[in-house]
GROMACS .gro file of C-alpha atoms in nm:
model
  376
    1UNK     CA    1  17.078  12.036 -13.503
    2UNK     CA    2  16.953  12.384 -13.575
    3UNK     CA    3  16.756  12.584 -13.317
    4UNK     CA    4  16.417  12.719 -13.411
    5UNK     CA    5  16.434  13.094 -13.460
    6UNK     CA    6  16.261  13.314 -13.200
    7UNK     CA    7  15.923  13.454 -13.287
    8UNK     CA    8  15.931  13.774 -13.483
    9UNK     CA    9  15.629  13.935 -13.299
   10UNK     CA   10  15.547  14.012 -12.937
   11UNK     CA   11  15.271  13.804 -12.776
   12UNK     CA   12  14.921  13.950 -12.818
   13UNK     CA   13  14.771  13.833 -12.489
   14UNK     CA   14  14.870  13.770 -12.128
   15UNK     CA   15  15.085  13.470 -12.056
   16UNK     CA   16  14.924  13.165 -11.909
   17UNK     CA   17  14.982  13.108 -11.540
   18UNK     CA   18  14.862  13.240 -11.208
   19UNK     CA   19  14.811  13.598 -11.330
   20UNK     CA   20  14.623  13.491 -11.642
   21UNK     CA   21  14.246  13.499 -11.670
   22UNK     CA   22  14.252  13.181 -11.880
   23UNK     CA   23  14.097  13.337 -12.187
   24UNK     CA   24  14.366  13.266 -12.440
   25UNK     CA   25  14.262  13.182 -12.789
   26UNK     CA   26  13.896  13.265 -12.717
   27UNK     CA   27  13.857  12.991 -12.458
   28UNK     CA   28  13.571  13.018 -12.205
   29UNK     CA   29  13.675  13.098 -11.844
   30UNK     CA   30  13.620  12.825 -11.589
   31UNK     CA   31  13.299  12.839 -11.383
   32UNK     CA   32  13.312  12.984 -11.026
   33UNK     CA   33  13.361  12.740 -10.741
   34UNK     CA   34  13.046  12.572 -10.607
   35UNK     CA   35  12.850  12.735 -10.327
   36UNK     CA   36  12.964  12.473 -10.081
   37UNK     CA   37  13.307  12.631 -10.063
   38UNK     CA   38  13.643  12.598 -10.231
   39UNK     CA   39  13.921  12.356 -10.167
   40UNK     CA   40  13.977  12.501  -9.822
   41UNK     CA   41  13.616  12.433  -9.717
   42UNK     CA   42  13.542  12.804  -9.651
   43UNK     CA   43  13.200  12.962  -9.694
   44UNK     CA   44  13.112  13.112 -10.026
   45UNK     CA   45  13.133  13.488 -10.063
   46UNK     CA   46  12.796  13.666 -10.032
   47UNK     CA   47  12.610  13.740 -10.350
   48UNK     CA   48  12.680  14.091 -10.466
   49UNK     CA   49  12.398  14.343 -10.460
   50UNK     CA   50  12.318  14.529 -10.780
   51UNK     CA   51  12.594  14.781 -10.818
   52UNK     CA   52  12.868  14.557 -10.675
   53UNK     CA   53  12.779  14.567 -10.298
   54UNK     CA   54  12.673  14.294 -10.057
   55UNK     CA   55  12.337  14.263  -9.873
   56UNK     CA   56  12.338  14.483  -9.558
   57UNK     CA   57  12.232  14.193  -9.337
   58UNK     CA   58  12.546  14.004  -9.440
   59UNK     CA   59  12.779  14.297  -9.366
   60UNK     CA   60  12.921  14.273  -9.013
   61UNK     CA   61  13.008  14.648  -8.987
   62UNK     CA   62  12.656  14.747  -9.091
   63UNK     CA   63  12.490  14.508  -8.846
   64UNK     CA   64  12.714  14.637  -8.564
   65UNK     CA   65  12.630  14.999  -8.647
   66UNK     CA   66  12.258  14.923  -8.648
   67UNK     CA   67  12.280  14.746  -8.311
   68UNK     CA   68  12.468  15.043  -8.163
   69UNK     CA   69  12.201  15.283  -8.288
   70UNK     CA   70  11.928  15.075  -8.123
   71UNK     CA   71  12.117  15.076  -7.790
   72UNK     CA   72  12.164  15.454  -7.802
   73UNK     CA   73  11.793  15.504  -7.872
   74UNK     CA   74  11.695  15.289  -7.574
   75UNK     CA   75  11.935  15.475  -7.344
   76UNK     CA   76  11.797  15.811  -7.455
   77UNK     CA   77  11.442  15.700  -7.383
   78UNK     CA   78  11.540  15.590  -7.031
   79UNK     CA   79  11.738  15.906  -6.954
   80UNK     CA   80  11.488  16.151  -7.095
   81UNK     CA   81  11.192  16.001  -6.913
   82UNK     CA   82  11.352  15.956  -6.570
   83UNK     CA   83  11.320  16.227  -6.299
   84UNK     CA   84  11.541  16.525  -6.375
   85UNK     CA   85  11.581  16.432  -6.742
   86UNK     CA   86  11.465  16.628  -7.044
   87UNK     CA   87  11.142  16.436  -7.105
   88UNK     CA   88  10.800  16.590  -7.114
   89UNK     CA   89  10.722  16.501  -6.750
   90UNK     CA   90  10.997  16.590  -6.506
   91UNK     CA   91  10.978  16.518  -6.134
   92UNK     CA   92  10.985  16.795  -5.874
   93UNK     CA   93  10.997  16.679  -5.512
   94UNK     CA   94  10.840  16.892  -5.239
   95UNK     CA   95  11.036  16.867  -4.913
   96UNK     CA   96  10.883  16.994  -4.589
   97UNK     CA   97  11.112  17.186  -4.356
   98UNK     CA   98  11.155  16.916  -4.091
   99UNK     CA   99  11.158  16.611  -4.320
  100UNK     CA  100  11.491  16.440  -4.397
  101UNK     CA  101  11.369  16.353  -4.745
  102UNK     CA  102  11.486  16.054  -4.951
  103UNK     CA  103  11.841  15.917  -4.927
  104UNK     CA  104  11.984  16.155  -4.662
  105UNK     CA  105  12.360  16.192  -4.639
  106UNK     CA  106  12.362  16.226  -4.260
  107UNK     CA  107  12.136  16.252  -3.960
  108UNK     CA  108  11.986  16.595  -3.908
  109UNK     CA  109  12.213  16.876  -3.793
  110UNK     CA  110  11.929  17.131  -3.773
  111UNK     CA  111  11.915  17.274  -3.422
  112UNK     CA  112  11.589  17.317  -3.228
  113UNK     CA  113  11.389  17.593  -3.387
  114UNK     CA  114  11.580  17.561  -3.713
  115UNK     CA  115  11.388  17.376  -3.977
  116UNK     CA  116  11.054  17.276  -3.833
  117UNK     CA  117  10.748  17.187  -4.041
  118UNK     CA  118  10.491  17.464  -4.055
  119UNK     CA  119  10.182  17.275  -4.163
  120UNK     CA  120  10.026  16.938  -4.229
  121UNK     CA  121  10.071  16.778  -4.573
  122UNK     CA  122   9.805  16.850  -4.832
  123UNK     CA  123   9.751  16.788  -5.202
  124UNK     CA  124   9.998  16.986  -5.412
  125UNK     CA  125   9.871  17.204  -5.697
  126UNK     CA  126  10.029  17.145  -6.036
  127UNK     CA  127  10.363  17.320  -6.084
  128UNK     CA  128  10.391  17.532  -6.398
  129UNK     CA  129  10.771  17.517  -6.412
  130UNK     CA  130  10.795  17.899  -6.384
  131UNK     CA  131  11.015  18.017  -6.098
  132UNK     CA  132  11.121  18.370  -6.006
  133UNK     CA  133  11.484  18.454  -5.931
  134UNK     CA  134  11.577  18.652  -5.618
  135UNK     CA  135  11.924  18.795  -5.551
  136UNK     CA  136  12.119  18.617  -5.278
  137UNK     CA  137  12.209  18.959  -5.134
  138UNK     CA  138  11.844  19.053  -5.075
  139UNK     CA  139  11.791  19.185  -4.724
  140UNK     CA  140  11.530  18.976  -4.548
  141UNK     CA  141  11.554  18.687  -4.793
  142UNK     CA  142  11.667  18.467  -4.504
  143UNK     CA  143  11.580  18.449  -4.137
  144UNK     CA  144  11.703  18.296  -3.816
  145UNK     CA  145  11.734  18.354  -3.445
  146UNK     CA  146  11.977  18.605  -3.298
  147UNK     CA  147  12.300  18.435  -3.182
  148UNK     CA  148  12.162  18.091  -3.261
  149UNK     CA  149  12.300  17.882  -3.545
  150UNK     CA  150  12.025  17.700  -3.731
  151UNK     CA  151  12.271  17.419  -3.817
  152UNK     CA  152  12.540  17.238  -3.618
  153UNK     CA  153  12.828  17.264  -3.864
  154UNK     CA  154  13.080  17.074  -3.650
  155UNK     CA  155  12.843  16.780  -3.619
  156UNK     CA  156  12.799  16.780  -3.997
  157UNK     CA  157  13.177  16.766  -4.036
  158UNK     CA  158  13.200  16.478  -3.788
  159UNK     CA  159  12.931  16.276  -3.965
  160UNK     CA  160  13.108  16.301  -4.300
  161UNK     CA  161  13.456  16.242  -4.156
  162UNK     CA  162  13.333  15.916  -4.001
  163UNK     CA  163  13.212  15.788  -4.340
  164UNK     CA  164  13.479  15.839  -4.612
  165UNK     CA  165  13.256  15.719  -4.902
  166UNK     CA  166  12.989  15.974  -4.809
  167UNK     CA  167  13.255  16.239  -4.763
  168UNK     CA  168  13.386  16.171  -5.114
  169UNK     CA  169  13.034  16.177  -5.260
  170UNK     CA  170  12.957  16.503  -5.079
  171UNK     CA  171  13.278  16.659  -5.208
  172UNK     CA  172  13.204  16.546  -5.563
  173UNK     CA  173  12.858  16.705  -5.559
  174UNK     CA  174  13.002  17.024  -5.409
  175UNK     CA  175  13.279  17.040  -5.669
  176UNK     CA  176  13.566  17.024  -5.420
  177UNK     CA  177  13.824  16.771  -5.302
  178UNK     CA  178  13.741  16.538  -5.009
  179UNK     CA  179  13.999  16.704  -4.788
  180UNK     CA  180  13.841  17.045  -4.840
  181UNK     CA  181  13.500  16.951  -4.695
  182UNK     CA  182  13.559  17.077  -4.336
  183UNK     CA  183  13.686  17.418  -4.448
  184UNK     CA  184  13.406  17.444  -4.700
  185UNK     CA  185  13.137  17.376  -4.440
  186UNK     CA  186  13.291  17.623  -4.193
  187UNK     CA  187  13.287  17.894  -4.461
  188UNK     CA  188  12.908  17.872  -4.497
  189UNK     CA  189  12.645  18.070  -4.306
  190UNK     CA  190  12.356  17.901  -4.120
  191UNK     CA  191  12.019  18.061  -4.197
  192UNK     CA  192  11.655  17.969  -4.253
  193UNK     CA  193  11.464  18.001  -4.577
  194UNK     CA  194  11.179  18.251  -4.575
  195UNK     CA  195  11.054  18.152  -4.918
  196UNK     CA  196  10.976  17.815  -5.073
  197UNK     CA  197  11.294  17.769  -5.275
  198UNK     CA  198  11.391  17.560  -5.578
  199UNK     CA  199  11.722  17.376  -5.563
  200UNK     CA  200  11.901  17.073  -5.701
  201UNK     CA  201  11.924  16.839  -5.403
  202UNK     CA  202  12.165  16.543  -5.387
  203UNK     CA  203  12.079  16.223  -5.202
  204UNK     CA  204  12.328  15.950  -5.118
  205UNK     CA  205  12.279  15.619  -5.298
  206UNK     CA  206  12.509  15.330  -5.397
  207UNK     CA  207  12.820  15.514  -5.287
  208UNK     CA  208  12.750  15.834  -5.480
  209UNK     CA  209  12.543  16.151  -5.492
  210UNK     CA  210  12.220  16.135  -5.693
  211UNK     CA  211  12.077  16.470  -5.809
  212UNK     CA  212  11.707  16.554  -5.815
  213UNK     CA  213  11.501  16.872  -5.842
  214UNK     CA  214  11.327  16.986  -5.525
  215UNK     CA  215  11.138  17.268  -5.356
  216UNK     CA  216  11.242  17.335  -4.996
  217UNK     CA  217  10.973  17.472  -4.771
  218UNK     CA  218  11.005  17.812  -4.605
  219UNK     CA  219  11.149  17.753  -4.259
  220UNK     CA  220  11.408  17.500  -4.381
  221UNK     CA  221  11.749  17.534  -4.216
  222UNK     CA  222  12.027  17.563  -4.474
  223UNK     CA  223  12.390  17.667  -4.507
  224UNK     CA  224  12.449  17.936  -4.770
  225UNK     CA  225  12.770  18.052  -4.936
  226UNK     CA  226  12.908  18.406  -4.960
  227UNK     CA  227  12.692  18.466  -5.267
  228UNK     CA  228  12.371  18.381  -5.084
  229UNK     CA  229  12.319  18.045  -5.257
  230UNK     CA  230  12.196  17.747  -5.048
  231UNK     CA  231  12.466  17.477  -5.035
  232UNK     CA  232  12.362  17.230  -4.762
  233UNK     CA  233  12.024  17.121  -4.628
  234UNK     CA  234  12.071  17.068  -4.256
  235UNK     CA  235  11.781  16.826  -4.199
  236UNK     CA  236  11.961  16.561  -4.406
  237UNK     CA  237  12.317  16.685  -4.464
  238UNK     CA  238  12.262  16.683  -4.840
  239UNK     CA  239  12.469  16.908  -5.066
  240UNK     CA  240  12.268  17.159  -5.269
  241UNK     CA  241  12.339  17.326  -5.602
  242UNK     CA  242  12.137  17.575  -5.812
  243UNK     CA  243  11.826  17.430  -5.978
  244UNK     CA  244  11.823  17.304  -6.335
  245UNK     CA  245  11.585  17.448  -6.590
  246UNK     CA  246  11.284  17.227  -6.653
  247UNK     CA  247  11.103  17.213  -6.984
  248UNK     CA  248  10.760  17.077  -7.048
  249UNK     CA  249  10.526  16.943  -6.781
  250UNK     CA  250  10.638  16.885  -6.424
  251UNK     CA  251  10.527  16.596  -6.207
  252UNK     CA  252  10.503  16.721  -5.848
  253UNK     CA  253  10.572  16.457  -5.584
  254UNK     CA  254  10.628  16.450  -5.209
  255UNK     CA  255  10.419  16.609  -4.937
  256UNK     CA  256  10.285  16.959  -4.990
  257UNK     CA  257  10.201  17.211  -4.719
  258UNK     CA  258   9.899  17.442  -4.685
  259UNK     CA  259  10.084  17.756  -4.797
  260UNK     CA  260  10.253  17.595  -5.098
  261UNK     CA  261  10.189  17.789  -5.417
  262UNK     CA  262  10.400  17.730  -5.729
  263UNK     CA  263  10.368  18.099  -5.821
  264UNK     CA  264  10.552  18.196  -5.502
  265UNK     CA  265  10.846  17.957  -5.539
  266UNK     CA  266  11.182  18.126  -5.606
  267UNK     CA  267  11.539  18.032  -5.684
  268UNK     CA  268  11.840  18.222  -5.553
  269UNK     CA  269  12.061  18.414  -5.796
  270UNK     CA  270  12.422  18.449  -5.673
  271UNK     CA  271  12.538  18.793  -5.561
  272UNK     CA  272  12.834  18.894  -5.339
  273UNK     CA  273  12.741  18.910  -4.969
  274UNK     CA  274  12.959  19.028  -4.680
  275UNK     CA  275  12.680  19.021  -4.423
  276UNK     CA  276  12.326  18.887  -4.421
  277UNK     CA  277  12.040  19.100  -4.290
  278UNK     CA  278  11.807  18.843  -4.133
  279UNK     CA  279  11.462  18.859  -3.979
  280UNK     CA  280  11.397  18.693  -3.644
  281UNK     CA  281  11.027  18.606  -3.670
  282UNK     CA  282  11.016  18.457  -3.322
  283UNK     CA  283  11.129  18.783  -3.160
  284UNK     CA  284  11.008  19.021  -3.433
  285UNK     CA  285  11.342  19.192  -3.490
  286UNK     CA  286  11.613  19.235  -3.751
  287UNK     CA  287  11.980  19.151  -3.713
  288UNK     CA  288  12.298  19.126  -3.920
  289UNK     CA  289  12.515  18.813  -3.945
  290UNK     CA  290  12.855  18.829  -4.120
  291UNK     CA  291  12.902  18.580  -4.402
  292UNK     CA  292  13.062  18.263  -4.268
  293UNK     CA  293  12.968  18.337  -3.906
  294UNK     CA  294  12.775  18.090  -3.689
  295UNK     CA  295  12.578  18.358  -3.509
  296UNK     CA  296  12.821  18.447  -3.232
  297UNK     CA  297  12.875  18.800  -3.370
  298UNK     CA  298  12.514  18.878  -3.460
  299UNK     CA  299  12.411  19.237  -3.397
  300UNK     CA  300  12.074  19.415  -3.416
  301UNK     CA  301  12.003  19.641  -3.714
  302UNK     CA  302  11.705  19.857  -3.811
  303UNK     CA  303  11.459  19.718  -4.063
  304UNK     CA  304  11.565  19.765  -4.424
  305UNK     CA  305  11.440  20.091  -4.571
  306UNK     CA  306  11.295  19.903  -4.866
  307UNK     CA  307  11.257  19.528  -4.861
  308UNK     CA  308  11.274  19.331  -5.180
  309UNK     CA  309  11.064  19.070  -5.003
  310UNK     CA  310  10.763  19.144  -4.786
  311UNK     CA  311  10.577  18.953  -4.519
  312UNK     CA  312  10.295  18.728  -4.636
  313UNK     CA  313   9.968  18.715  -4.438
  314UNK     CA  314   9.792  18.402  -4.320
  315UNK     CA  315   9.764  18.122  -4.418
  316UNK     CA  316  10.137  18.154  -4.493
  317UNK     CA  317  10.369  18.050  -4.209
  318UNK     CA  318  10.486  18.314  -3.963
  319UNK     CA  319  10.810  18.466  -4.085
  320UNK     CA  320  10.761  18.358  -4.450
  321UNK     CA  321  10.774  18.626  -4.714
  322UNK     CA  322  10.647  18.711  -5.059
  323UNK     CA  323  10.895  18.812  -5.333
  324UNK     CA  324  10.851  19.139  -5.515
  325UNK     CA  325  10.693  19.106  -5.856
  326UNK     CA  326  10.468  18.828  -5.729
  327UNK     CA  327  10.108  18.908  -5.630
  328UNK     CA  328  10.109  19.045  -5.276
  329UNK     CA  329   9.841  19.200  -5.053
  330UNK     CA  330   9.775  19.567  -5.119
  331UNK     CA  331   9.738  19.629  -4.746
  332UNK     CA  332   9.881  19.460  -4.441
  333UNK     CA  333   9.639  19.229  -4.257
  334UNK     CA  334   9.457  19.406  -3.974
  335UNK     CA  335   9.618  19.362  -3.630
  336UNK     CA  336   9.448  19.158  -3.366
  337UNK     CA  337   9.290  19.328  -3.068
  338UNK     CA  338   9.522  19.442  -2.792
  339UNK     CA  339   9.591  19.198  -2.513
  340UNK     CA  340   9.478  19.290  -2.160
  341UNK     CA  341   9.833  19.254  -2.025
  342UNK     CA  342   9.970  19.525  -2.252
  343UNK     CA  343   9.697  19.773  -2.351
  344UNK     CA  344   9.746  19.938  -2.684
  345UNK     CA  345   9.994  19.678  -2.808
  346UNK     CA  346   9.853  19.441  -3.069
  347UNK     CA  347   9.904  19.080  -2.973
  348UNK     CA  348  10.046  18.850  -3.234
  349UNK     CA  349  10.072  19.127  -3.494
  350UNK     CA  350  10.278  19.007  -3.791
  351UNK     CA  351  10.580  19.214  -3.901
  352UNK     CA  352  10.486  19.500  -4.133
  353UNK     CA  353  10.536  19.460  -4.504
  354UNK     CA  354  10.774  19.757  -4.497
  355UNK     CA  355  10.864  20.024  -4.240
  356UNK     CA  356  10.617  20.312  -4.201
  357UNK     CA  357  10.674  20.592  -4.447
  358UNK     CA  358  10.854  20.376  -4.704
  359UNK     CA  359  10.732  20.248  -5.035
  360UNK     CA  360  10.624  19.885  -5.041
  361UNK     CA  361  10.804  19.635  -5.261
  362UNK     CA  362  10.499  19.598  -5.482
  363UNK     CA  363  10.301  19.848  -5.686
  364UNK     CA  364   9.943  19.895  -5.558
  365UNK     CA  365   9.691  19.920  -5.837
  366UNK     CA  366   9.902  19.722  -6.082
  367UNK     CA  367   9.627  19.467  -6.122
  368UNK     CA  368   9.777  19.200  -5.896
  369UNK     CA  369   9.575  19.020  -5.635
  370UNK     CA  370   9.676  18.894  -5.299
  371UNK     CA  371   9.672  18.542  -5.158
  372UNK     CA  372   9.356  18.399  -5.006
  373UNK     CA  373   9.225  18.579  -4.704
  374UNK     CA  374   9.249  18.402  -4.367
  375UNK     CA  375   8.960  18.171  -4.291
  376UNK     CA  376   8.693  18.339  -4.083
   0.00000   0.00000   0.00000
């Protein structure tokens, strides 16, 4: 038998088999499998979109991305419209000097005479969001009583040591380790605010510190650091940090006080301080307190030659002050008549705006106006 000779030409098309498209000899390709699925029972592939894609609603990655975008949008709405967020209406809480405020860390550690309310609540005027900065080294920015600490620091330490979760939350807000809390508190200086002051306060809630923007009333007992910045509010034991900038409208909440005026609210700008020059409104005298001292080494000093803050007249609380650059009275309020017990000595005369013979901290004739005159 003779074998058939091999073909003399190479094949002109692909071989039949698994890799072939089945179009040999001009045959028509087989139709696609029915929509009910192939032999394995699987679902049919989605119809391609014009251009070779698939409908977006049938693409799992696209659906997941869209769902994630919706979640992010909802979270942003919640965050930006809650107090302290970046929404158009941000909350600013007014806290009277003697009030513990919401969510206190501890019981009060303010000592008698340190942090007492100075007026009954009243309706708060709308805050404009504009706040003036005052250097923490300003002489007369803070007050107190000679050789009296406005806060009981050791009691504050004891309160936190007895509650480890609060101690950890306090340390977190203060930016230190839990074991450093006692030394940190002992390094601070007890004083009293003489100006309504903006801060970021931190309440204790659900095992952590919750930040909110607040104005502390003049007369509030606080602990300040060696740069003059308030760090603890003694009426509640809450840690304090510098205020956050607020944009847009501000929703003022809490209880106001008769002397509250948004134009006179300040925030403290850090500046190195080795000793604080404080005013004792109760005894009408000035004294110096070294930074970090509890009042045991206080010593009398003469009034500053030029105060960056000056005494405010009624109806502002005794011992409160007005910052320079803010409208202040062009003349000091007239003294009351002399008392019969001490002829020639005015009774109840407020401290002068600046010592005799020195320039005041404001510029008379600059077009500014003073606060309302006392009633009557």
